[in-house]
Tab-separated table of C-alpha atoms in Angstrom:
chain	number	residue	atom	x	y	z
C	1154	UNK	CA	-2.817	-38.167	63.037
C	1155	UNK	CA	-0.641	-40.803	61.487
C	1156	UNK	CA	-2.587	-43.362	59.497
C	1157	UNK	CA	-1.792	-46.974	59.445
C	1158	UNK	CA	-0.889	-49.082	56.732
C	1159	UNK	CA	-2.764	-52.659	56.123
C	1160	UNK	CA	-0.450	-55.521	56.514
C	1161	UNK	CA	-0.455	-56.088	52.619
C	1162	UNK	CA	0.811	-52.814	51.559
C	1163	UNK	CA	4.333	-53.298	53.147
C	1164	UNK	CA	4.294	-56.535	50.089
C	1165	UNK	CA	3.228	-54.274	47.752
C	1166	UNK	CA	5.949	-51.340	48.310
C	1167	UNK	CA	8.639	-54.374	47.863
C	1168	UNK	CA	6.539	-55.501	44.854
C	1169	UNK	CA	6.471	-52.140	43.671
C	1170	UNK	CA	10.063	-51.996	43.712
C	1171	UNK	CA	11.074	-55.026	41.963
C	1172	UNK	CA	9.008	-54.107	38.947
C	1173	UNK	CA	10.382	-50.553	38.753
C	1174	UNK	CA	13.590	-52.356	39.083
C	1175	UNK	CA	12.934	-55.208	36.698
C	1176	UNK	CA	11.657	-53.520	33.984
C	1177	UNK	CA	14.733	-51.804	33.417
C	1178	UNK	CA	17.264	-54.626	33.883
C	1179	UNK	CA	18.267	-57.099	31.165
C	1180	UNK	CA	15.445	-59.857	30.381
C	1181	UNK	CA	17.577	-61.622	27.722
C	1182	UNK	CA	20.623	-62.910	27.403
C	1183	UNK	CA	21.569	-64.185	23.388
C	1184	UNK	CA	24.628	-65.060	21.820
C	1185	UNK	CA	24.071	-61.903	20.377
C	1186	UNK	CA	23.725	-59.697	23.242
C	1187	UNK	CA	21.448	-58.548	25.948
C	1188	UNK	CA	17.583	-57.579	25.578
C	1189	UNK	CA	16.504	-54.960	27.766
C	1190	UNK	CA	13.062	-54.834	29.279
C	1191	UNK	CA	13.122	-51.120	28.430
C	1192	UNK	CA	12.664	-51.381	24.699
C	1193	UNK	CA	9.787	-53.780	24.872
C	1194	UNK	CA	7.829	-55.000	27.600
C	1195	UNK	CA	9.776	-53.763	30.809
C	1196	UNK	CA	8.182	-50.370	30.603
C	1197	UNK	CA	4.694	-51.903	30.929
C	1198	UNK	CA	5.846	-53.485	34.250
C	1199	UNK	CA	7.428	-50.587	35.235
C	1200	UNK	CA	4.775	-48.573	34.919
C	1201	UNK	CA	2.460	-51.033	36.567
C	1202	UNK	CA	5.100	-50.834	39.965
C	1203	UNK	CA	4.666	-47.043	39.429
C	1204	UNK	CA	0.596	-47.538	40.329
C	1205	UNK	CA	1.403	-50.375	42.580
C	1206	UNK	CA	3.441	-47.726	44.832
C	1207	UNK	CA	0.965	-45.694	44.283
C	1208	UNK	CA	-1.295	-48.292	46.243
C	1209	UNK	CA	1.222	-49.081	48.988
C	1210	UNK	CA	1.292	-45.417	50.273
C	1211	UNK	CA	-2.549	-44.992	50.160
C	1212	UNK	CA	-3.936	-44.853	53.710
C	1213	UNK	CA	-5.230	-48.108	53.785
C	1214	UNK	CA	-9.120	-47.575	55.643
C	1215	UNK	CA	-11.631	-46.619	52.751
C	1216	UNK	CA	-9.643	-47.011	49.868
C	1217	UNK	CA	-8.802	-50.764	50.424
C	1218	UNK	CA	-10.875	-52.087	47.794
C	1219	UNK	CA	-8.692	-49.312	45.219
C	1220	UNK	CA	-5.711	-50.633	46.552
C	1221	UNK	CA	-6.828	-54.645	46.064
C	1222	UNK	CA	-7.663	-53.713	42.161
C	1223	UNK	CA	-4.630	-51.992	41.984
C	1224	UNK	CA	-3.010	-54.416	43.434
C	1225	UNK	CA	-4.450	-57.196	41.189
C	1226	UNK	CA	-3.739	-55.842	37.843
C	1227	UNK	CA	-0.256	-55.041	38.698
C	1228	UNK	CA	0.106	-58.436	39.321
C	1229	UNK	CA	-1.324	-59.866	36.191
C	1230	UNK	CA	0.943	-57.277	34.185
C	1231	UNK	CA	3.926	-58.377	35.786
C	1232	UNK	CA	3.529	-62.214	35.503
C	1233	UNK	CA	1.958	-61.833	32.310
C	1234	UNK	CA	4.764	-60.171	30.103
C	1235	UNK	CA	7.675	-62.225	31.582
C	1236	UNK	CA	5.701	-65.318	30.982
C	1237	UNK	CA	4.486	-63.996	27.363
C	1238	UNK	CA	8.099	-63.214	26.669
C	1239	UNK	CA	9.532	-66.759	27.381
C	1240	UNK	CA	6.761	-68.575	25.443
C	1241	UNK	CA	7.358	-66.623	22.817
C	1242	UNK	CA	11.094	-67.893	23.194
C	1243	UNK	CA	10.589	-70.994	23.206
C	1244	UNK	CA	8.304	-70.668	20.302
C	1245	UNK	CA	11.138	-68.820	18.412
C	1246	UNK	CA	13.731	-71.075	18.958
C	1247	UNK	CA	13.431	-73.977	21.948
C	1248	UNK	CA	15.497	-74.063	25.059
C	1249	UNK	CA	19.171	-73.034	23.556
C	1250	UNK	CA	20.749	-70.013	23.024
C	1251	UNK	CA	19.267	-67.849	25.584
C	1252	UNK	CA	18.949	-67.348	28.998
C	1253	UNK	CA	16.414	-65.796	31.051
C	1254	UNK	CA	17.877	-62.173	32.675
C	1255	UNK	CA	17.227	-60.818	36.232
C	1256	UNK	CA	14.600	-58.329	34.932
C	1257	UNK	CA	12.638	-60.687	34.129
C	1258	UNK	CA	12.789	-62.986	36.705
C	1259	UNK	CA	12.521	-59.748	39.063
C	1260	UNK	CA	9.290	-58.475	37.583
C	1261	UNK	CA	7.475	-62.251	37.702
C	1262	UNK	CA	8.765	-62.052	40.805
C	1263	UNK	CA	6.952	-58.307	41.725
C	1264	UNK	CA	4.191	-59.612	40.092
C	1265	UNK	CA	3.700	-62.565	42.220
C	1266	UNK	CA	4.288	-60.411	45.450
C	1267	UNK	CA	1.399	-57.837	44.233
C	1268	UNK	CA	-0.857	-60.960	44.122
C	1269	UNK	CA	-0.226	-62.227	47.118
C	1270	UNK	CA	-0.677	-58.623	48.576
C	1271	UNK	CA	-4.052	-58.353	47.073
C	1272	UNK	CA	-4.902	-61.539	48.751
C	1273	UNK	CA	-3.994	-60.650	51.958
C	1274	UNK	CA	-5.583	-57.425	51.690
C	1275	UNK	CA	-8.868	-59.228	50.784
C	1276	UNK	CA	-8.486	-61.610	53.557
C	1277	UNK	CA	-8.649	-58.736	55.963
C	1278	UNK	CA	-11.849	-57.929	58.120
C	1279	UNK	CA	-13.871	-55.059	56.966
C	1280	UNK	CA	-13.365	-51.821	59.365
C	1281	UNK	CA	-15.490	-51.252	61.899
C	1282	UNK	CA	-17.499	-47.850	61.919
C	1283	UNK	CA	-16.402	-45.046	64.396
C	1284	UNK	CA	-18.709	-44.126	66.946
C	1285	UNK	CA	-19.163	-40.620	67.192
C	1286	UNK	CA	-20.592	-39.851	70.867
């Protein structure tokens, strides 16, 4: 038997993939060069879309509630660095001489998208019990 995904996981496998993707792409750009999210705090995100894939392939009946606090603290890891990382720019050195790379605006992104899949998955009616005649 096939099971059936909640609406909110199909979010969460795209939100899944924009971190993995994100945390590996530039989240920097200087005059001096690139910074990767890989060597700082890209591999937290991408290991946060690791477990939120993890929660988009779960069969979605009992395990919701896993998949809503999976969902949740993917989401707060993946805002949470790339906003971290540009107020600690700005602290360092104002508004010039970098740019924000599409790593990090991909993993905010993801991050956003897990949230808003943990919403929806709470917003969902609880399942009704199987009768067994």
């Amino acid at each position: 038997m096939r099971s059936r995904r909640a609406p909110g996981q199909g979010r969460l496998l795209l939100a899944a993939g924009m971190m993995a993707l994100g945390g590996f792409l530039p989240w920097l750009y200087t005059h001096v060069g690139t910074l990767s999210g890989a060597i700082g705090g890209g591999l937290w995100v991408f290991y946060a879309g690791l477990l939120a894939l993890a929660g988009g392939l779960l069969p979605a009946g009992r395990w919701r509630t896993v998949i809503v606090a999976q969902s949740l603290l993917c989401g707060v890891v993946a805002v949470g660095l790339p906003v971290w990382q540009v107020v600690r720019m700005l602290s360092w050195v104002g508004f010039q001489g970098w740019m924000p790379g599409p790593g990090l605006v991909l993993s905010a992104f993801g991050g956003v998208l897990c949230l808003l899949a943990a919403r929806q998955l709470l917003a969902l009616a609880p399942a009704e019990p199987v009768a067994t005649d």
